[in-house]
Amino acid sequence: MAARSLWRAKTKLLLAATAAGGAGAGAAAISSSDDPASALKLSTAVPLRLLRDASTAATIAFDYEYSLWGLPEGSIEREKTKREVHTRSALRLQELCFKNGGIYIKLGQHISQLEYLVPEEYVQIMRQSMLNRCPVSSYDRVREVVKKELGGEPDEIFDEFDPVPIASASLAQVHVARTHNGQKVAVKVQHTHMTDTAAADYATVEFIVNTLHRLFPSFDYRWLVDEMRESLPKELDFLNEAKNSIKCINNFRRYSPHIAEYVYAPKINWNLTTSKLLVMEYIDGAQVNDLRTIQKLGIQPSELSEAFAEMMFKHGFVHCDPHAANALVRPLPSGRRSIFGKKKPQLVLLDHGLYKDLDFSTRINYASLWKGLVFSDVNAIKVYSAKLGAGDDLYALFAGILTMKPWNKVIDPSVDHLVVRGTDSDRSELQMYASQYFPQITELLRRLPRVILLMLKTNDCLRAINRSLMQGSSLETFLIVGRVSSEAVIESKLLQSKSFFSRVCVWFEELLLEARLFGMQIALWLLNLKALSLRLNRFSH
């Protein structure tokens, strides 16, 4: 009873502290608004959002404590009950995110990618909803933004403007329009409430997370809040997004000319673009996880993994939000085909608001780590995990998070040791390890630089897309990662080589790597041939 009284006291403290601390932060944000009308709306909206936050946090916390009370650790009954609480709590959190909108949607999207940290129920519920059911601003609000940014109504600025958006995300929505010169464009319009509520919402979320961490030290998501604080202002500046898209494509032309033709970003209409309104070329393509449409187009989007590997290991300028809605695939406009007559694909990258710069040292250490993972090089994994911040004690956990494999599979020398097939047994094994090593995972994420945390998110997004494309993670993806990371390491060694002898040594190392990769490619062909033969046998019987 004493413990329950203490729990109720903690819950009341959480409610009171959140309301007081969050309200102060929200009031400060409102007072700094340059729009009196918006400030007046927010003066009533923010307290309601604070109450929702506090109520949801306290309800979730109480549900865990009450439902699991007295159930022995490790018992079947406790595990079953815990999964039920996970589901109820994830649905409550989902409801909160949709009601509050804005950065709460961004928070839900982050959670949907944290397979290695949060229970599967949270990941699945957030993943099913956060990308497809984002709030939509009314056309009146869209008109307000266009008029404020460009000085006229949408029908005046554009020859045609569809009032119904074709897509909506956490920060903005997209409308199809046609300019007066006849060009079909996509118009990205920022949700009107975002600029003013972002600061108040961020302060509230930060206060709740900090309060929960003080009450329950094992709950430590402060790193996620820190990342949102840094990235959100950049994502809210559409001029920054436009500049990022140009830099991204220029990097492919400069550093990766062999695939530059196969990666594209919509051209920007600078005359109609502002910090809250982005007008760009309209692109007709299939979402990168729409396997049926991609097959109908007769293309194979293998360039996805290669494009992001080139960004991470060679460019050092990485798109950090590559979920399916932000990547389209279309046939190459030039009409070129492969030697087998298949149309060549072009990957179209959208939503360039969130990028991260990797300095030379971080980029090469990260490439060296992935090279070690692909080739099962234990020493390299230990050395470069430590250099990236994991320390000498958490390298195995870091390797597991990157590959979604336990340590014994990571160091297995077989060609397909890193393939994650996405089966129920794979998922249950992953959740088991996540639950067993939760404190260590939390400590690892605290240690890692934020730029590496964003690489983990990018890695998870790509893995999810690959699973849907290949109906399971493809071995070919890991071979691409192994090849590009190895090339980046070799290039860095050549840059640092000061003598002819050292250059010869690097060239010899490059030849050995090429031979090893060729051997792995042969093994891949044989594995695919064997799988095809098994399918044919099953079909014939």
XYZ file of C-alpha atoms in Angstrom:
541
model
C 0.000 0.000 0.000
C 2.848 2.353 0.830
C 4.300 1.790 -2.624
C 0.941 2.550 -4.258
C 0.571 5.718 -2.205
C 4.031 6.765 -3.335
C 3.032 5.995 -6.953
C -0.128 8.146 -6.657
C 1.966 10.937 -5.193
C 4.390 10.701 -8.102
C 1.526 10.802 -10.591
C 0.023 13.901 -8.963
C 3.454 15.517 -8.940
C 3.834 14.756 -12.648
C 0.490 16.363 -13.473
C 1.153 19.457 -11.381
C 4.744 19.920 -12.477
C 3.903 19.493 -16.162
C 1.088 21.992 -16.011
C 3.175 24.563 -14.142
C 6.455 24.158 -15.980
C 4.943 23.639 -19.425
C 2.533 26.540 -19.006
C 5.415 28.856 -18.195
C 7.315 27.772 -21.272
C 4.196 28.041 -23.430
C 3.413 31.534 -22.116
C 6.948 32.658 -22.961
C 6.594 31.328 -26.498
C 3.224 33.045 -26.960
C 4.450 36.390 -25.677
C 7.198 36.422 -28.314
C 4.736 35.876 -31.213
C 4.721 38.541 -33.922
C 1.091 37.727 -34.816
C -1.398 38.988 -32.148
C -4.308 37.008 -33.646
C -2.329 33.769 -33.505
C -1.194 34.556 -29.959
C -4.809 35.006 -28.886
C -5.752 31.589 -30.335
C -2.771 29.974 -28.658
C -3.623 31.442 -25.251
C -6.523 28.983 -25.137
C -5.011 26.158 -27.183
C -1.764 25.702 -25.260
C -3.286 25.009 -21.784
C -5.559 22.376 -23.358
C -2.564 20.702 -25.010
C -0.686 20.779 -21.706
C -3.598 19.092 -19.955
C -3.715 16.379 -22.633
C 0.047 15.806 -22.271
C -0.033 15.504 -18.506
C -3.150 13.336 -18.470
C -1.792 10.944 -21.113
C 1.624 10.636 -19.459
C 0.095 9.975 -16.034
C -2.458 7.475 -17.421
C 0.208 5.487 -19.260
C 2.523 5.448 -16.262
C -0.278 4.398 -13.891
C -1.474 1.646 -16.280
C 1.975 0.024 -16.278
C 2.333 0.213 -12.509
C -1.183 -0.998 -11.680
C -1.452 -3.728 -14.344
C 1.914 -5.302 -13.572
C 1.562 -5.045 -9.795
C 2.355 -8.359 -8.101
C 3.101 -10.285 -11.308
C 6.457 -12.115 -10.999
C 9.268 -11.006 -13.312
C 9.707 -13.388 -16.247
C 6.321 -15.069 -15.781
C 4.119 -15.810 -18.799
C 1.241 -13.893 -17.232
C 3.402 -10.793 -16.726
C 4.658 -10.854 -20.335
C 1.113 -11.262 -21.664
C -0.172 -8.409 -19.501
C 2.771 -6.224 -20.438
C 2.007 -6.638 -24.164
C -1.605 -5.637 -23.501
C -0.442 -2.505 -21.646
C 1.985 -1.700 -24.482
C -0.914 -1.779 -26.955
C -3.211 0.384 -24.798
C -0.430 2.887 -24.110
C 0.633 3.079 -27.772
C -2.967 3.834 -28.786
C -3.180 6.560 -26.110
C 0.070 8.087 -27.348
C -1.155 7.882 -30.935
C -4.354 9.721 -29.972
C -2.342 12.432 -28.207
C -0.093 12.928 -31.246
C -3.070 13.337 -33.589
C -4.964 15.683 -31.281
C -1.967 17.967 -30.702
C -0.441 17.618 -34.192
C 2.723 19.489 -35.183
C 5.888 18.240 -33.549
C 3.908 15.512 -31.787
C 3.458 13.860 -35.191
C 7.218 14.165 -35.712
C 7.747 12.529 -32.321
C 5.421 9.682 -33.277
C 7.310 9.207 -36.557
C 10.591 8.975 -34.640
C 9.110 6.349 -32.317
C 7.908 4.309 -35.300
C 11.544 3.812 -36.348
C 12.957 2.782 -32.952
C 12.625 -0.988 -33.349
C 15.662 -1.565 -31.147
C 14.448 0.582 -28.246
C 10.668 0.626 -27.819
C 8.235 -2.318 -27.655
C 6.948 -3.722 -30.939
C 3.387 -2.572 -30.192
C 4.508 1.090 -30.208
C 6.514 0.655 -33.415
C 3.684 -1.064 -35.314
C 0.890 1.274 -34.187
C 2.926 4.415 -34.884
C 4.229 3.104 -38.198
C 0.709 2.268 -39.430
C -0.647 5.731 -38.685
C 1.970 8.463 -38.504
C 2.883 8.513 -42.205
C -0.612 8.138 -43.633
C -3.007 10.013 -41.331
C -1.381 13.369 -40.717
C -3.650 16.384 -40.001
C -4.860 18.472 -42.955
C -5.151 22.262 -42.813
C -8.333 23.804 -44.215
C -8.212 25.574 -47.571
C -8.892 28.884 -45.788
C -5.660 28.438 -43.837
C -3.805 27.511 -47.017
C -5.104 30.717 -48.641
C -3.866 32.709 -45.644
C -0.340 31.333 -46.031
C -0.216 31.922 -49.798
C -1.550 35.461 -49.435
C 0.822 36.327 -46.614
C 3.880 34.862 -48.370
C 3.210 35.885 -51.995
C 0.776 38.797 -51.683
C -2.207 37.258 -53.470
C -4.826 34.509 -53.440
C -3.827 31.076 -54.824
C -6.073 31.647 -57.872
C -4.231 34.899 -58.561
C -0.701 33.592 -58.087
C -1.350 30.356 -60.018
C -3.328 29.665 -63.173
C -4.821 26.600 -61.443
C -4.694 25.524 -57.790
C -6.307 22.335 -56.465
C -7.766 23.120 -52.999
C -7.605 19.424 -52.023
C -4.067 18.397 -50.958
C -2.503 15.276 -52.478
C -0.443 14.653 -49.329
C -0.152 15.928 -45.779
C 2.695 15.559 -43.302
C 3.397 16.740 -39.779
C 4.676 20.185 -40.775
C 3.051 20.880 -44.149
C 0.758 19.638 -46.911
C 1.142 19.520 -50.693
C -1.238 20.870 -53.365
C -1.054 20.453 -57.138
C -1.090 23.686 -59.139
C -0.211 25.077 -62.545
C 1.758 28.288 -63.056
C 0.771 30.991 -65.531
C 3.407 29.692 -67.951
C 1.742 26.267 -67.954
C 4.148 24.328 -65.692
C 2.570 21.729 -63.382
C 3.967 22.222 -59.865
C 3.684 20.834 -56.352
C 3.060 23.516 -53.724
C 4.183 22.642 -50.202
C 2.320 24.811 -47.680
C 3.360 24.966 -44.028
C 0.598 24.326 -41.482
C -0.249 27.769 -40.091
C -0.032 26.806 -36.424
C 3.478 25.376 -36.679
C 5.626 28.486 -36.277
C 3.994 29.678 -33.050
C 3.184 26.345 -31.416
C 6.523 24.684 -32.208
C 8.382 26.473 -29.401
C 5.616 25.886 -26.850
C 5.149 22.256 -27.919
C 8.851 21.577 -27.795
C 9.115 23.119 -24.299
C 6.196 20.999 -23.112
C 7.531 17.738 -24.524
C 10.968 18.483 -23.081
C 9.507 19.182 -19.648
C 7.458 15.967 -19.621
C 10.403 13.839 -20.740
C 12.709 15.417 -18.137
C 10.094 15.016 -15.397
C 9.511 11.353 -16.282
C 13.265 10.754 -16.270
C 13.583 12.261 -12.790
C 10.735 10.115 -11.478
C 11.739 6.975 -13.403
C 15.497 7.078 -14.226
C 15.274 4.140 -16.666
C 13.004 6.277 -18.881
C 15.525 8.424 -20.731
C 14.482 9.860 -24.075
C 16.169 13.229 -23.564
C 18.438 12.622 -26.553
C 15.374 12.484 -28.822
C 14.117 15.823 -27.516
C 17.579 17.361 -27.995
C 17.599 16.189 -31.601
C 14.147 17.665 -32.265
C 15.236 20.992 -30.766
C 18.096 21.202 -33.266
C 16.363 19.830 -36.354
C 12.889 21.380 -36.139
C 13.858 25.017 -36.973
C 15.697 23.752 -40.061
C 12.695 21.699 -41.185
C 10.418 24.724 -40.746
C 12.560 26.804 -43.135
C 11.587 25.790 -46.679
C 14.340 27.950 -48.180
C 16.806 25.742 -46.318
C 15.023 22.665 -47.700
C 15.298 23.997 -51.253
C 19.039 24.644 -50.853
C 19.527 21.133 -49.427
C 17.877 19.548 -52.478
C 20.249 21.368 -54.828
C 23.308 20.474 -52.745
C 22.223 16.829 -52.642
C 22.021 16.509 -56.436
C 25.237 18.479 -56.957
C 27.006 16.026 -54.630
C 25.929 13.114 -56.811
C 27.263 14.877 -59.914
C 30.548 15.656 -58.171
C 31.250 12.558 -56.062
C 29.060 9.824 -57.615
C 28.834 10.558 -61.358
C 28.288 6.850 -62.143
C 24.767 6.993 -60.622
C 24.040 10.751 -60.808
C 21.593 10.217 -63.681
C 19.567 7.804 -61.549
C 19.003 10.170 -58.591
C 16.828 13.274 -58.924
C 15.208 16.042 -56.898
C 12.360 18.277 -58.165
C 13.486 21.628 -59.559
C 12.640 24.613 -57.370
C 10.613 27.612 -58.552
C 12.587 30.231 -56.638
C 10.275 33.123 -57.618
C 7.404 31.522 -55.688
C 9.338 29.940 -52.809
C 9.593 31.404 -49.295
C 10.418 30.068 -45.839
C 6.825 28.781 -45.451
C 5.915 28.001 -49.059
C 7.861 25.695 -51.375
C 6.944 25.512 -55.073
C 8.657 22.790 -57.082
C 8.360 20.685 -60.191
C 5.559 18.110 -59.999
C 6.874 14.535 -60.303
C 4.651 11.599 -61.196
C 6.092 8.393 -59.738
C 5.394 5.411 -57.513
C 6.197 5.438 -53.806
C 9.347 3.437 -53.297
C 7.530 0.740 -51.290
C 4.703 0.340 -53.833
C 5.994 -2.938 -55.193
C 2.981 -3.648 -57.429
C 3.166 -0.308 -59.284
C 6.947 -0.544 -59.601
C 6.604 -3.988 -61.170
C 3.963 -2.656 -63.581
C 6.404 0.073 -64.619
C 8.920 -2.665 -65.370
C 11.698 -1.242 -63.199
C 13.837 -2.486 -60.313
C 14.753 0.261 -57.790
C 18.085 -1.178 -56.629
C 19.546 2.353 -56.750
C 17.872 3.214 -53.414
C 20.471 1.471 -51.247
C 23.356 2.617 -53.426
C 22.211 6.253 -53.392
C 22.049 6.410 -49.591
C 25.300 4.469 -49.200
C 27.002 7.050 -51.443
C 25.530 9.883 -49.346
C 26.648 8.371 -46.039
C 30.099 7.102 -46.955
C 31.252 9.466 -49.733
C 29.273 12.718 -49.681
C 28.988 13.222 -45.915
C 25.676 15.048 -46.499
C 22.829 12.673 -45.675
C 19.053 12.813 -46.166
C 17.832 11.759 -42.707
C 14.141 11.179 -43.365
C 14.008 8.612 -46.197
C 10.660 6.979 -45.427
C 8.503 5.681 -48.276
C 6.486 8.898 -48.725
C 9.706 10.840 -49.345
C 11.081 8.666 -52.141
C 9.500 8.044 -55.534
C 10.570 5.760 -58.356
C 9.912 6.421 -62.038
C 11.361 5.202 -65.347
C 14.442 7.159 -66.361
C 13.127 10.095 -68.469
C 15.734 9.438 -71.170
C 14.032 6.076 -71.808
C 17.255 4.084 -71.446
C 16.920 0.350 -70.835
C 19.119 -2.391 -69.430
C 20.677 -5.074 -71.632
C 17.685 -7.262 -70.743
C 15.237 -4.638 -72.041
C 14.075 -3.471 -68.591
C 13.452 0.242 -68.092
C 16.151 1.958 -66.059
C 14.789 3.465 -62.810
C 15.269 6.947 -61.408
C 15.012 7.589 -57.676
C 13.287 10.914 -56.893
C 14.055 12.247 -53.413
C 11.505 14.514 -51.725
C 11.380 16.426 -48.424
C 14.933 17.686 -48.037
C 14.328 19.524 -44.761
C 16.391 17.214 -42.537
C 20.013 16.583 -43.524
C 23.103 15.899 -41.469
C 26.713 16.736 -42.257
C 29.271 14.058 -41.400
C 32.758 15.437 -40.914
C 35.607 13.557 -42.621
C 36.618 11.592 -39.521
C 33.055 10.506 -38.639
C 32.261 9.611 -42.253
C 35.335 7.390 -42.674
C 34.937 5.784 -39.239
C 31.308 4.988 -40.070
C 32.307 3.573 -43.467
C 35.063 1.508 -41.831
C 32.588 0.145 -39.289
C 30.134 -0.934 -42.003
C 32.973 -2.476 -44.006
C 33.863 -4.462 -40.883
C 30.245 -5.530 -40.379
C 29.812 -6.761 -43.950
C 33.106 -8.684 -43.865
C 32.654 -9.990 -40.275
C 35.865 -8.265 -39.139
C 35.678 -8.405 -35.328
C 38.687 -6.152 -34.713
C 37.410 -3.448 -37.096
C 33.962 -3.545 -35.463
C 35.502 -3.051 -32.013
C 37.911 -0.277 -33.087
C 35.471 1.822 -35.120
C 32.543 1.359 -32.729
C 34.758 2.849 -30.019
C 35.829 5.715 -32.310
C 32.163 6.539 -32.976
C 31.387 6.748 -29.251
C 30.144 3.284 -28.261
C 33.141 2.684 -25.997
C 35.045 -0.561 -25.490
C 32.113 -2.273 -23.753
C 29.093 -1.669 -26.004
C 30.487 -2.435 -29.467
C 28.510 -5.698 -29.754
C 25.274 -3.884 -28.898
C 26.059 -1.117 -31.405
C 26.706 -3.704 -34.115
C 23.415 -5.402 -33.244
C 21.436 -2.153 -33.524
C 22.979 -1.364 -36.909
C 22.362 -4.822 -38.366
C 19.361 -6.020 -36.344
C 21.316 -9.197 -35.612
C 22.731 -10.748 -32.389
C 26.525 -10.746 -32.013
C 26.984 -14.398 -32.996
C 25.289 -13.653 -36.356
C 27.231 -10.397 -36.847
C 30.581 -12.224 -36.713
C 29.374 -15.269 -38.663
C 31.585 -15.519 -41.802
C 28.770 -16.797 -44.071
C 27.774 -14.527 -46.965
C 24.185 -14.020 -45.790
C 24.982 -13.467 -42.114
C 23.436 -9.979 -42.057
C 20.229 -10.718 -43.955
C 17.138 -9.797 -41.936
C 14.205 -11.586 -43.498
C 11.515 -9.872 -41.437
C 9.952 -13.122 -40.227
C 8.004 -13.453 -36.967
C 10.949 -15.303 -35.405
C 13.322 -12.481 -36.405
C 10.996 -9.889 -34.864
C 10.471 -11.831 -31.638
C 14.227 -12.358 -31.302
C 14.797 -8.648 -31.808
C 12.205 -7.695 -29.202
C 13.680 -10.187 -26.744
C 17.109 -8.598 -27.039
C 15.659 -5.073 -26.873
C 13.859 -5.951 -23.625
C 16.835 -7.797 -22.138
C 19.356 -5.037 -22.864
C 17.145 -1.973 -22.444
C 19.426 -0.211 -19.886
C 22.510 -0.832 -22.047
C 20.715 0.415 -25.177
C 19.676 3.566 -23.322
C 23.288 4.109 -22.214
C 24.561 3.547 -25.762
C 22.146 6.092 -27.218
C 23.222 8.562 -24.527
C 26.872 8.129 -25.538
C 26.552 8.269 -29.312
C 26.858 11.654 -31.048
C 23.492 12.946 -32.287
C 24.662 12.744 -35.881
C 25.105 8.981 -35.447
C 21.644 8.737 -33.882
C 20.267 10.271 -37.085
C 22.244 7.724 -39.104
C 20.523 5.004 -37.071
C 17.152 6.494 -38.012
C 18.156 6.644 -41.680
C 19.375 3.059 -41.453
C 16.036 1.932 -39.976
C 13.998 3.794 -42.621
C 15.975 2.162 -45.436
C 15.631 -1.277 -43.849
C 11.834 -0.887 -43.669
C 11.662 0.155 -47.336
C 13.942 -2.683 -48.425
C 11.775 -5.201 -46.575
C 8.661 -4.070 -48.422
C 10.471 -4.005 -51.786
C 12.252 -7.321 -51.518
C 9.626 -9.043 -49.331
C 12.415 -9.377 -46.808
C 15.787 -7.670 -46.503
C 17.970 -8.285 -49.542
C 21.467 -9.682 -49.390
C 22.267 -7.478 -52.370
C 21.679 -4.415 -50.169
C 24.481 -5.461 -47.812
C 26.816 -6.131 -50.740
C 26.152 -2.609 -52.016
C 26.871 -1.203 -48.547
C 30.044 -3.296 -48.347
C 31.258 -2.103 -51.750
C 30.521 1.621 -51.257
C 31.901 1.711 -47.688
C 35.062 -0.090 -48.883
C 35.493 2.394 -51.743
C 35.181 5.301 -49.299
C 37.827 3.793 -47.003
C 40.203 3.176 -49.935
C 39.721 6.728 -51.230
C 40.529 8.161 -47.794
C 43.692 6.053 -47.565
C 44.830 7.216 -51.009
C 44.294 10.840 -49.952
C 46.450 10.286 -46.864
C 49.183 8.297 -48.679
C 52.329 10.385 -48.962
C 54.719 7.926 -50.602
C 54.623 5.769 -53.713
C 55.061 2.605 -51.619
C 52.064 3.432 -49.410
C 49.957 4.058 -52.520
C 50.970 0.692 -53.956
C 49.917 -0.958 -50.679
C 46.509 0.752 -50.865
C 46.072 -0.293 -54.509
C 46.906 -3.892 -53.557
C 44.351 -3.718 -50.719
C 41.803 -2.423 -53.229
C 42.449 -5.400 -55.538
C 41.927 -7.832 -52.649
C 38.673 -6.098 -51.716
C 37.432 -6.263 -55.309
C 38.220 -9.982 -55.429
C 36.407 -10.565 -52.138
C 33.350 -8.607 -53.254
C 33.318 -10.502 -56.555
C 33.374 -13.780 -54.626
C 30.456 -12.601 -52.489
C 28.558 -11.610 -55.643
C 29.069 -15.101 -57.084
C 27.799 -16.585 -53.808
C 24.755 -14.298 -54.043
C 23.964 -15.534 -57.561
C 24.260 -19.137 -56.404
C 21.974 -18.508 -53.410
C 19.390 -16.826 -55.659
C 19.631 -19.713 -58.134
C 19.087 -22.201 -55.323
C 16.075 -20.251 -54.027
C 14.599 -20.133 -57.553
C 15.109 -23.862 -57.964
C 13.320 -24.554 -54.659
C 10.370 -22.372 -55.704
C 10.122 -24.162 -59.057
C 10.189 -27.551 -57.327
C 7.392 -26.514 -54.969
C 5.381 -25.183 -57.914
C 5.840 -28.408 -59.931
C 4.611 -30.507 -56.991
